[in-house]
Tab-separated table of C-alpha atoms in Angstrom:
chain	number	residue	atom	x	y	z
A	199	MET	CA	1.800	14.833	21.845
A	200	TYR	CA	-1.044	16.804	20.084
A	201	TYR	CA	-3.481	14.927	21.687
A	202	ARG	CA	-6.781	17.041	22.253
A	203	VAL	CA	-10.149	17.167	20.585
A	204	LEU	CA	-10.322	19.413	17.822
A	205	GLN	CA	-12.683	21.850	18.628
A	206	ILE	CA	-14.539	22.137	15.063
A	207	LYS	CA	-17.858	21.736	13.569
A	208	TYR	CA	-18.246	18.835	10.982
A	209	PHE	CA	-20.751	18.658	7.855
A	210	LYS	CA	-20.687	15.692	5.504
A	211	PRO	CA	-22.986	17.261	2.592
A	212	ARG	CA	-24.124	14.444	-0.058
A	213	THR	CA	-24.357	16.913	-2.988
A	214	LEU	CA	-21.889	19.718	-4.521
A	215	GLU	CA	-24.587	22.227	-3.987
A	216	GLU	CA	-24.899	21.744	-0.419
A	217	ALA	CA	-21.051	21.739	0.028
A	218	ILE	CA	-20.667	24.815	-1.600
A	219	GLU	CA	-23.830	26.559	0.422
A	220	LEU	CA	-22.210	25.338	3.680
A	221	LEU	CA	-18.714	26.617	2.652
A	222	THR	CA	-20.263	30.105	1.601
A	223	LYS	CA	-22.760	30.271	4.992
A	224	VAL	CA	-20.593	28.812	7.420
A	225	ARG	CA	-18.154	31.117	9.153
A	226	ASN	CA	-14.674	29.827	8.902
A	227	SER	CA	-15.329	26.780	7.433
A	228	ARG	CA	-12.890	24.682	5.290
A	229	VAL	CA	-13.204	21.741	2.867
A	230	LEU	CA	-11.903	18.399	4.364
A	231	ALA	CA	-10.758	15.782	1.787
A	232	GLY	CA	-8.593	13.176	2.691
A	233	GLY	CA	-6.968	15.290	5.975
A	234	THR	CA	-3.827	14.008	5.629
A	235	ASP	CA	-2.306	17.690	5.565
A	236	LEU	CA	-5.322	19.626	6.978
A	237	LEU	CA	-5.711	17.416	10.294
A	238	VAL	CA	-2.202	17.750	11.236
A	239	ASP	CA	-2.216	21.519	10.512
A	240	LEU	CA	-5.552	21.672	12.644
A	241	LYS	CA	-3.957	19.454	15.450
A	242	THR	CA	-0.528	21.605	15.536
A	243	GLY	CA	-2.240	24.768	15.264
A	244	ARG	CA	-0.488	25.835	12.003
A	245	VAL	CA	-4.107	26.245	10.438
A	246	SER	CA	-7.290	27.207	12.292
A	247	ALA	CA	-10.945	26.697	11.284
A	248	GLU	CA	-14.281	26.602	12.797
A	249	ALA	CA	-15.791	24.208	10.675
A	250	LEU	CA	-15.139	21.276	8.259
A	251	VAL	CA	-16.982	20.423	5.146
A	252	ASP	CA	-16.201	16.661	4.244
A	253	VAL	CA	-16.646	16.153	0.515
A	254	GLY	CA	-15.965	12.810	0.944
A	255	ALA	CA	-19.399	11.475	0.502
A	256	ILE	CA	-19.966	13.390	-2.642
A	257	ARG	CA	-20.164	10.882	-5.439
A	258	GLU	CA	-19.374	13.295	-8.319
A	259	LEU	CA	-16.108	14.140	-6.856
A	260	ARG	CA	-14.915	10.590	-7.048
A	261	GLY	CA	-13.493	8.325	-10.039
A	262	ILE	CA	-11.218	8.034	-12.859
A	263	GLU	CA	-12.678	8.099	-16.351
A	264	ASP	CA	-11.247	7.631	-20.000
A	265	LEU	CA	-13.611	9.995	-22.041
A	266	GLY	CA	-12.067	9.110	-25.405
A	267	ASP	CA	-9.824	12.232	-25.916
A	268	ARG	CA	-9.463	12.971	-22.344
A	269	ILE	CA	-9.071	11.650	-18.991
A	270	ARG	CA	-11.015	12.911	-15.903
A	271	ILE	CA	-10.125	12.461	-12.645
A	272	GLY	CA	-12.757	13.211	-9.710
A	273	ALA	CA	-10.844	15.953	-7.240
A	274	ALA	CA	-11.748	13.505	-4.199
A	275	THR	CA	-10.279	10.153	-6.010
A	276	LYS	CA	-7.744	8.767	-3.326
A	277	LEU	CA	-4.216	8.673	-4.476
A	278	GLN	CA	-3.987	4.860	-3.970
A	279	GLU	CA	-6.841	4.782	-6.732
A	280	LEU	CA	-4.525	6.497	-9.004
A	281	VAL	CA	-1.709	4.190	-8.352
A	282	GLU	CA	-4.125	0.969	-9.092
A	283	SER	CA	-5.805	2.454	-11.967
A	284	ASP	CA	-5.233	1.010	-15.403
A	285	VAL	CA	-6.330	4.330	-17.009
A	286	ILE	CA	-3.755	6.251	-15.337
A	287	ALA	CA	-0.899	3.468	-15.892
A	288	ARG	CA	-1.960	3.595	-19.592
A	289	GLU	CA	-2.673	7.238	-20.430
A	290	LEU	CA	-0.804	9.391	-17.582
A	291	PRO	CA	2.282	7.413	-16.990
A	292	LEU	CA	4.033	10.395	-15.559
A	293	LEU	CA	1.205	10.855	-12.975
A	294	ARG	CA	1.504	7.332	-11.829
A	295	LYS	CA	4.768	7.476	-11.170
A	296	ALA	CA	4.919	10.497	-9.098
A	297	VAL	CA	1.845	9.508	-7.144
A	298	GLU	CA	3.534	6.293	-6.184
A	299	SER	CA	5.949	7.746	-4.495
A	300	MET	CA	3.720	9.929	-2.330
A	301	GLY	CA	3.495	9.075	1.349
A	302	SER	CA	2.797	5.495	2.604
A	303	TRP	CA	-0.091	3.038	1.481
A	304	GLN	CA	-1.924	4.411	4.474
A	305	ILE	CA	-1.452	7.637	3.777
A	306	ARG	CA	-2.346	7.033	0.055
A	307	ASN	CA	-5.727	5.584	1.175
A	308	LEU	CA	-6.817	8.595	2.598
A	309	ALA	CA	-5.168	11.484	0.544
A	310	THR	CA	-6.882	12.594	-2.391
A	311	VAL	CA	-5.508	14.245	-6.047
A	312	GLY	CA	-7.462	17.546	-5.186
A	313	GLY	CA	-6.320	18.054	-1.897
A	314	ASN	CA	-2.850	17.766	-2.717
A	315	LEU	CA	-3.405	20.490	-5.344
A	316	CYS	CA	-5.949	22.682	-3.435
A	317	ASN	CA	-3.233	22.552	-0.057
A	318	ALA	CA	-0.779	23.969	-2.507
A	319	SER	CA	2.141	22.967	-0.727
A	320	PRO	CA	5.431	23.862	-2.938
A	321	ALA	CA	6.099	20.089	-2.773
A	322	ALA	CA	2.976	18.677	-3.852
A	323	ASP	CA	3.900	15.690	-5.807
A	324	THR	CA	0.721	15.550	-8.099
A	325	ALA	CA	1.616	19.026	-9.282
A	326	PRO	CA	4.806	18.724	-11.631
A	327	PRO	CA	3.123	15.887	-13.663
A	328	LEU	CA	0.020	17.635	-14.124
A	329	LEU	CA	1.684	20.685	-15.021
A	330	ALA	CA	3.466	19.247	-17.469
A	331	TYR	CA	0.407	17.501	-18.951
A	332	GLU	CA	-1.254	20.902	-18.806
A	333	ALA	CA	-4.166	19.838	-17.028
A	334	GLU	CA	-7.358	21.497	-16.643
A	335	LEU	CA	-9.208	22.127	-13.402
A	336	ILE	CA	-12.995	22.348	-13.142
A	337	ILE	CA	-14.076	24.670	-10.253
A	338	VAL	CA	-17.332	24.626	-9.031
A	339	GLY	CA	-18.939	27.718	-6.892
A	340	PRO	CA	-21.743	30.155	-5.779
A	341	ARG	CA	-21.656	31.682	-9.398
A	342	GLY	CA	-21.318	28.333	-11.490
A	343	THR	CA	-18.353	26.367	-13.092
A	344	ARG	CA	-15.258	27.806	-14.459
A	345	VAL	CA	-12.047	26.183	-16.014
A	346	VAL	CA	-8.910	27.152	-14.671
A	347	PRO	CA	-5.582	25.360	-16.035
A	348	VAL	CA	-3.409	24.331	-13.807
A	349	THR	CA	-0.470	26.258	-14.789
A	350	LYS	CA	-2.603	29.538	-13.515
A	351	PHE	CA	-3.911	27.550	-10.394
A	352	PHE	CA	-1.031	28.160	-7.875
A	353	THR	CA	-0.967	32.054	-7.473
A	354	SER	CA	1.850	32.298	-4.745
A	355	TYR	CA	3.225	30.379	-1.771
A	356	ARG	CA	0.203	28.076	-0.383
A	357	ARG	CA	-2.323	30.170	-2.481
A	358	VAL	CA	-4.444	29.042	-5.488
A	359	ALA	CA	-6.958	30.346	-7.560
A	360	LEU	CA	-10.081	29.273	-5.805
A	361	GLU	CA	-12.667	31.992	-4.425
A	362	GLU	CA	-15.039	31.694	-1.287
A	363	GLY	CA	-17.182	29.084	-1.600
A	364	GLU	CA	-15.650	27.117	-4.446
A	365	ILE	CA	-14.650	23.573	-4.960
A	366	LEU	CA	-12.234	21.878	-7.128
A	367	LYS	CA	-14.368	19.480	-8.603
A	368	GLU	CA	-12.111	17.507	-11.377
A	369	ILE	CA	-9.058	17.355	-13.153
A	370	VAL	CA	-9.450	16.725	-16.870
A	371	VAL	CA	-6.471	15.927	-19.003
A	372	ARG	CA	-6.338	15.943	-22.747
A	373	LYS	CA	-4.682	12.947	-24.174
A	374	SER	CA	-1.566	13.724	-26.108
A	375	THR	CA	1.384	11.885	-27.254
A	376	TRP	CA	4.765	12.088	-26.144
A	377	SER	CA	7.636	10.169	-27.309
A	378	GLY	CA	9.119	10.026	-23.485
A	379	TRP	CA	8.546	11.014	-20.166
A	380	SER	CA	10.692	10.890	-16.708
A	381	TYR	CA	9.844	11.779	-13.251
A	382	ILE	CA	12.886	12.124	-10.382
A	383	LYS	CA	11.954	12.887	-7.055
A	384	LEU	CA	14.800	13.448	-4.667
A	385	GLY	CA	14.024	13.036	-0.919
A	386	ARG	CA	15.967	12.288	2.067
A	387	ARG	CA	15.304	8.484	1.941
A	388	SER	CA	14.120	6.538	-0.963
A	389	GLY	CA	10.365	5.804	0.476
A	390	PHE	CA	7.924	7.628	2.183
A	391	THR	CA	9.243	10.967	2.189
A	392	LEU	CA	9.031	14.716	0.831
A	393	SER	CA	10.781	15.658	-1.920
A	394	ILE	CA	13.636	17.894	-1.884
A	395	VAL	CA	13.436	18.437	-5.290
A	396	SER	CA	11.460	16.830	-8.004
A	397	VAL	CA	11.206	17.156	-11.867
A	398	ALA	CA	8.777	15.860	-14.428
A	399	VAL	CA	9.459	15.939	-17.968
A	400	LEU	CA	7.473	15.190	-21.177
A	401	ALA	CA	9.341	14.984	-24.719
A	402	SER	CA	8.469	14.565	-28.026
A	403	THR	CA	11.164	13.891	-31.085
A	404	ARG	CA	11.262	13.861	-34.437
A	405	GLY	CA	14.396	12.378	-35.610
A	406	GLU	CA	17.091	13.980	-33.690
A	407	VAL	CA	15.171	17.305	-33.147
A	408	LEU	CA	13.113	17.968	-30.101
A	409	GLU	CA	9.849	19.328	-31.277
A	410	ASP	CA	8.037	19.966	-27.790
A	411	VAL	CA	9.273	19.617	-24.376
A	412	ARG	CA	7.554	20.264	-20.995
A	413	ILE	CA	9.496	20.499	-17.710
A	414	ALA	CA	8.006	20.939	-14.602
A	415	LEU	CA	9.811	21.543	-11.000
A	416	GLY	CA	8.406	20.522	-7.476
A	417	SER	CA	9.981	22.412	-4.174
A	418	VAL	CA	12.307	24.788	-5.723
A	419	ALA	CA	9.986	28.071	-5.766
A	420	PRO	CA	6.910	29.188	-3.860
A	421	THR	CA	4.789	27.161	-6.201
A	422	PRO	CA	5.484	24.434	-8.142
A	423	ILE	CA	6.746	25.571	-11.581
A	424	ARG	CA	7.086	24.925	-15.241
A	425	ALA	CA	10.670	25.613	-16.494
A	426	TYR	CA	9.179	27.605	-19.467
A	427	LYS	CA	12.807	29.343	-20.460
A	428	ALA	CA	14.665	26.020	-20.562
A	429	GLU	CA	11.336	24.467	-22.744
A	430	GLU	CA	11.688	27.295	-25.086
A	431	TYR	CA	15.408	26.789	-25.244
A	432	LEU	CA	15.231	23.292	-26.054
A	433	ARG	CA	12.146	23.427	-28.723
A	434	GLY	CA	13.041	22.969	-32.239
A	435	ARG	CA	16.866	21.845	-31.347
A	436	GLU	CA	18.854	18.721	-32.249
A	437	VAL	CA	19.585	16.750	-29.017
A	438	GLY	CA	23.339	17.022	-27.961
A	439	LEU	CA	24.943	16.770	-24.335
A	440	GLY	CA	25.853	20.582	-25.020
A	441	VAL	CA	22.106	21.371	-25.554
A	442	LEU	CA	20.467	19.477	-22.673
A	443	GLU	CA	23.355	20.686	-20.066
A	444	ARG	CA	22.548	24.556	-21.557
A	445	ALA	CA	18.738	23.601	-21.173
A	446	ALA	CA	19.584	22.212	-17.357
A	447	GLU	CA	21.655	25.402	-16.594
A	448	ILE	CA	18.763	27.709	-17.831
A	449	ALA	CA	16.236	25.427	-15.603
A	450	LYS	CA	18.673	25.982	-12.494
A	451	GLU	CA	18.465	29.942	-13.433
A	452	GLU	CA	14.327	29.755	-13.227
A	453	VAL	CA	14.153	28.355	-9.771
A	454	SER	CA	14.012	30.222	-6.390
A	455	PRO	CA	14.332	27.749	-3.569
A	456	ILE	CA	14.866	28.478	-0.017
A	457	ASP	CA	17.071	26.633	2.923
A	458	ASP	CA	14.743	24.705	5.113
A	459	VAL	CA	14.942	21.570	7.322
A	460	ARG	CA	15.330	19.317	4.154
A	461	ALA	CA	18.112	20.889	2.173
A	462	SER	CA	19.888	24.057	1.538
A	463	ALA	CA	18.774	26.529	-1.255
A	464	TRP	CA	22.219	25.841	-2.970
A	465	TYR	CA	21.788	22.424	-2.953
A	466	ARG	CA	18.735	22.477	-4.342
A	467	ARG	CA	19.706	24.585	-7.026
A	468	GLU	CA	22.652	21.902	-7.912
A	469	MET	CA	20.038	19.266	-8.158
A	470	VAL	CA	17.574	21.045	-10.337
A	471	TYR	CA	20.666	21.227	-12.901
A	472	ARG	CA	21.376	17.567	-12.139
A	473	LEU	CA	18.019	16.002	-12.304
A	474	THR	CA	16.570	18.424	-14.991
A	475	LEU	CA	19.826	16.969	-17.149
A	476	ASP	CA	19.037	13.243	-16.190
A	477	ALA	CA	15.102	13.567	-16.529
A	478	LEU	CA	15.923	14.976	-20.001
A	479	LYS	CA	18.313	12.047	-20.993
A	480	THR	CA	15.655	9.574	-19.666
A	481	SER	CA	13.049	10.781	-21.646
A	482	LEU	CA	14.895	10.818	-24.889
A	483	ARG	CA	16.352	7.699	-24.198
A	484	TRP	CA	19.821	9.546	-24.597
A	485	SER	CA	23.092	8.757	-22.896
B	114	MET	CA	-22.735	13.686	17.647
B	115	ARG	CA	-24.008	9.754	17.038
B	116	VAL	CA	-21.799	7.763	14.908
B	117	SER	CA	-22.446	4.236	13.763
B	118	PHE	CA	-19.861	2.125	12.013
B	119	ARG	CA	-19.132	-1.659	11.814
B	120	LEU	CA	-16.179	-2.629	14.041
B	121	ASN	CA	-14.767	-5.775	13.778
B	122	GLY	CA	-18.121	-7.285	12.134
B	123	SER	CA	-20.326	-5.618	14.768
B	124	TRP	CA	-22.340	-2.819	14.346
B	125	VAL	CA	-21.284	-0.069	16.969
B	126	SER	CA	-22.948	3.325	17.633
B	127	VAL	CA	-20.923	6.198	19.567
B	128	ASP	CA	-21.577	9.509	20.766
B	129	VAL	CA	-18.594	11.569	19.609
B	130	GLU	CA	-17.289	15.207	19.447
B	131	PRO	CA	-17.466	16.223	15.939
B	132	GLY	CA	-13.765	16.953	15.976
B	133	GLU	CA	-12.826	13.576	17.821
B	134	ILE	CA	-10.077	11.475	15.788
B	135	LEU	CA	-10.715	7.726	15.359
B	136	LEU	CA	-7.569	6.722	17.150
B	137	ASP	CA	-8.976	8.340	20.177
B	138	THR	CA	-12.630	6.772	19.634
B	139	LEU	CA	-11.150	3.388	19.468
B	140	ARG	CA	-8.767	3.618	22.280
B	141	LEU	CA	-10.668	5.597	25.077
B	142	ARG	CA	-14.499	4.626	24.002
B	143	LEU	CA	-14.422	1.224	22.448
B	144	GLY	CA	-11.540	-0.419	24.428
B	145	ILE	CA	-9.695	-1.133	21.139
B	146	ARG	CA	-6.053	-1.350	22.607
B	147	SER	CA	-4.181	-3.171	20.101
B	148	VAL	CA	-4.311	0.445	17.911
B	149	LYS	CA	-1.060	2.192	19.276
B	150	ARG	CA	-0.985	6.032	19.985
B	151	GLY	CA	2.446	7.442	18.064
B	152	CYS	CA	3.392	10.534	16.150
B	153	GLU	CA	-0.281	11.261	15.599
B	154	ARG	CA	0.649	12.947	12.427
B	155	GLY	CA	0.500	10.038	10.060
B	156	GLU	CA	4.149	9.362	10.029
B	157	CYS	CA	4.795	6.120	12.142
B	158	GLY	CA	1.964	3.942	11.264
B	159	VAL	CA	1.376	2.477	14.601
B	160	CYS	CA	-2.294	3.694	14.523
B	161	THR	CA	-3.223	1.587	11.490
B	162	VAL	CA	-6.609	0.194	10.751
B	163	LEU	CA	-8.347	-1.290	8.107
B	164	LEU	CA	-10.996	0.747	6.738
B	165	ASN	CA	-13.401	-0.827	4.301
B	166	GLY	CA	-10.317	-3.360	3.947
B	167	GLU	CA	-7.783	-0.767	3.149
B	168	PRO	CA	-5.057	0.125	5.616
B	169	VAL	CA	-5.370	3.661	6.847
B	170	VAL	CA	-3.958	5.826	9.718
B	171	SER	CA	-6.526	6.256	12.372
B	172	CYS	CA	-4.923	9.374	13.524
B	173	LEU	CA	-5.794	11.554	10.637
B	174	LEU	CA	-9.313	10.439	10.088
B	175	LEU	CA	-12.201	12.360	12.382
B	176	THR	CA	-14.706	9.253	13.485
B	177	ALA	CA	-17.338	11.402	12.054
B	178	GLN	CA	-15.813	10.466	8.590
B	179	VAL	CA	-16.343	6.847	9.147
B	180	ASP	CA	-19.669	6.846	9.642
B	181	SER	CA	-21.286	3.732	8.151
B	182	MET	CA	-18.017	2.298	6.888
B	183	GLU	CA	-16.048	-0.999	8.162
B	184	VAL	CA	-13.240	-0.495	10.674
B	185	THR	CA	-11.036	-3.820	11.431
B	186	THR	CA	-8.351	-4.221	14.075
B	187	VAL	CA	-6.448	-7.360	14.798
B	188	GLU	CA	-9.216	-8.009	17.792
B	189	GLY	CA	-11.418	-8.898	14.529
B	190	LEU	CA	-9.016	-10.960	12.936
B	191	GLY	CA	-8.493	-13.766	15.550
B	192	SER	CA	-10.432	-16.460	14.134
B	193	ASP	CA	-9.522	-15.783	10.326
B	194	PRO	CA	-7.391	-18.392	8.892
B	195	LEU	CA	-5.220	-16.330	6.646
B	196	PHE	CA	-4.582	-13.806	9.789
B	197	LYS	CA	-3.883	-16.794	11.985
B	198	ASP	CA	-1.093	-17.898	9.387
B	199	LEU	CA	0.167	-14.833	9.214
B	200	ALA	CA	0.705	-14.273	13.414
B	201	GLU	CA	2.014	-17.767	13.687
B	202	GLU	CA	4.724	-17.136	11.099
B	203	PHE	CA	5.363	-13.614	12.938
B	204	ALA	CA	6.071	-15.449	15.999
B	205	ARG	CA	7.955	-18.282	14.345
B	206	ARG	CA	10.268	-15.819	12.627
B	207	PHE	CA	10.851	-13.928	15.451
B	208	SER	CA	9.047	-10.724	13.832
B	209	ILE	CA	8.311	-9.292	17.027
B	210	GLN	CA	10.720	-7.513	19.269
B	211	CYS	CA	8.908	-4.915	21.644
B	212	GLY	CA	5.622	-5.326	19.975
B	213	TYR	CA	4.603	-2.012	19.792
B	214	CYS	CA	4.342	-1.595	15.930
B	215	THR	CA	3.138	-5.461	15.707
B	216	PRO	CA	-0.803	-5.129	15.596
B	217	ALA	CA	-0.285	-2.377	12.684
B	218	ILE	CA	2.352	-4.267	10.902
B	219	LEU	CA	0.126	-7.548	11.195
B	220	LEU	CA	-3.036	-5.493	9.655
B	221	THR	CA	-0.931	-3.683	6.548
B	222	THR	CA	0.623	-7.344	5.794
B	223	TYR	CA	-2.543	-8.666	5.931
B	224	ALA	CA	-4.025	-6.423	3.488
B	225	TYR	CA	-1.178	-6.741	1.232
B	226	ILE	CA	-1.845	-10.615	1.059
B	227	ARG	CA	-5.341	-10.038	0.522
B	228	LYS	CA	-4.478	-7.875	-2.379
B	229	VAL	CA	-1.891	-10.400	-3.772
B	230	TYR	CA	-4.646	-13.044	-3.955
B	231	GLU	CA	-6.976	-10.388	-5.518
B	232	GLY	CA	-4.426	-10.066	-8.094
B	233	LYS	CA	-4.015	-6.350	-7.380
B	234	ARG	CA	-0.683	-6.599	-6.130
B	235	LYS	CA	2.441	-8.861	-7.147
B	236	ALA	CA	4.028	-11.269	-4.413
B	237	SER	CA	7.806	-9.758	-4.200
B	238	VAL	CA	10.118	-8.945	-1.598
B	239	GLU	CA	9.949	-5.462	-3.395
B	240	GLU	CA	6.690	-4.984	-3.094
B	241	ILE	CA	6.266	-6.231	0.628
B	242	VAL	CA	8.834	-3.751	1.360
B	243	LYS	CA	6.867	-1.125	-0.421
B	244	ALA	CA	3.685	-2.023	1.514
B	245	ILE	CA	5.176	-1.668	4.877
B	246	GLU	CA	6.612	1.737	3.870
B	247	GLY	CA	4.569	3.292	6.427
B	248	ASN	CA	4.896	1.379	9.437
B	249	LEU	CA	8.177	2.285	11.536
B	250	CYS	CA	9.637	-0.462	13.439
B	251	ARG	CA	12.311	1.089	16.114
B	252	CYS	CA	13.284	-2.332	16.909
B	253	GLY	CA	14.066	-2.913	13.199
B	254	THR	CA	12.372	-6.286	12.870
B	255	TYR	CA	11.618	-5.391	8.762
B	256	PRO	CA	13.902	-8.368	7.420
B	257	ARG	CA	12.017	-10.844	9.947
B	258	VAL	CA	8.296	-9.105	8.755
B	259	VAL	CA	9.227	-9.529	4.797
B	260	ARG	CA	10.390	-13.012	5.776
B	261	ALA	CA	7.276	-13.960	7.626
B	262	VAL	CA	5.086	-12.667	4.823
B	263	VAL	CA	7.124	-14.474	2.329
B	264	ASN	CA	6.732	-17.638	4.186
B	265	THR	CA	2.674	-16.868	4.609
B	266	LEU	CA	2.366	-16.130	0.869
B	267	SER	CA	4.123	-19.313	-0.373
B	268	ARG	CA	2.635	-21.711	2.616
B	269	LEU	CA	-0.835	-20.647	1.090
B	270	THR	CA	-1.798	-22.706	-1.579
B	271	THR	CA	-5.296	-21.657	-1.910
B	272	ALA	CA	-6.991	-18.195	-1.777
B	273	PRO	CA	-8.114	-16.999	1.873
């Protein structure tokens, strides 16, 4: 159906410096990471580019490392590597749960975590967990290295805080202890599906009091978002059904979903309420 | 541009367009017809190949990307004992109807069984179902595919 050879130039740099130079010098060039979004967009004509800079051969962009106080994930690490990583299972269970639900095995073997973030779909499933963990993104470019918190990375619909020639190098998550977590993804079917709504929650309690909580939502706004007002309402409160319901109500007010092929805005809002409530209950082991 | 990779155990060197998709190189230049054309956007899985042993969709890969890597299709597995057992189970359990998705499902389930033996995946019906999530079968042979994989796993007493 889409069969045609893409009219495009292809570069496969071995180092980050080379990749940055290519992105700066070659007109209308784009980073090719896993290609599971970009190649579909190029085939269908939704995106146009004159050159692809394949970052798949750049070693420093790969791998998962436990650095003691933090976890480092190379941006070009495959999603399946995250699913199979002991470090991710142990330290970032919320991320693991989300990545496990992404695409199919064949897709996860190609797709990368950095590609998912930079493609900046509102439905990017790695985003809610990383927003909840408050990951830091290490970005390199022609003017050196800078750190951008993932909470500031998504600037508007399908836009991210990357300047020309810049590449997302790695994702760093500081270790922190949470007493509970929950990830819920609602799709049109249970496997290999895009999310209609996804919710990621991290919670920390002392006795009956919710000391800290983070709520991140996917597919319900132009970008993946945090439900800061709901979090603020919950912080320091004693856990009770009324309190959790109120927080879910607030989260529902914070989203701005649209009608699309997968669901209506109305349904998404209702599901934000329901799933936020369920995710809070699960993370607090409260029933 | 010139791209070299290992295809079913032998090195091949082909001249391809920089924007050429692996699926097209395999079917149109290299005569590998078991790799089928389906949705061409990563949804259906009929174009599955093993890339360095891992199942991937060949419709979302530029041929240039697989330079120096190893690509395996069912054509290259005819003499592999595990693959033979699996294919026989598929035949015995009627896990094939029209056959269009079969080479891809065989590759995915073969890769899954290997992972089980490497201790990287559990042997369970749930895991088999999860493994073949990316392979659509419009004939609906899934339960028979699962049965064939279960039987292959239980018949094998030694690691492949």
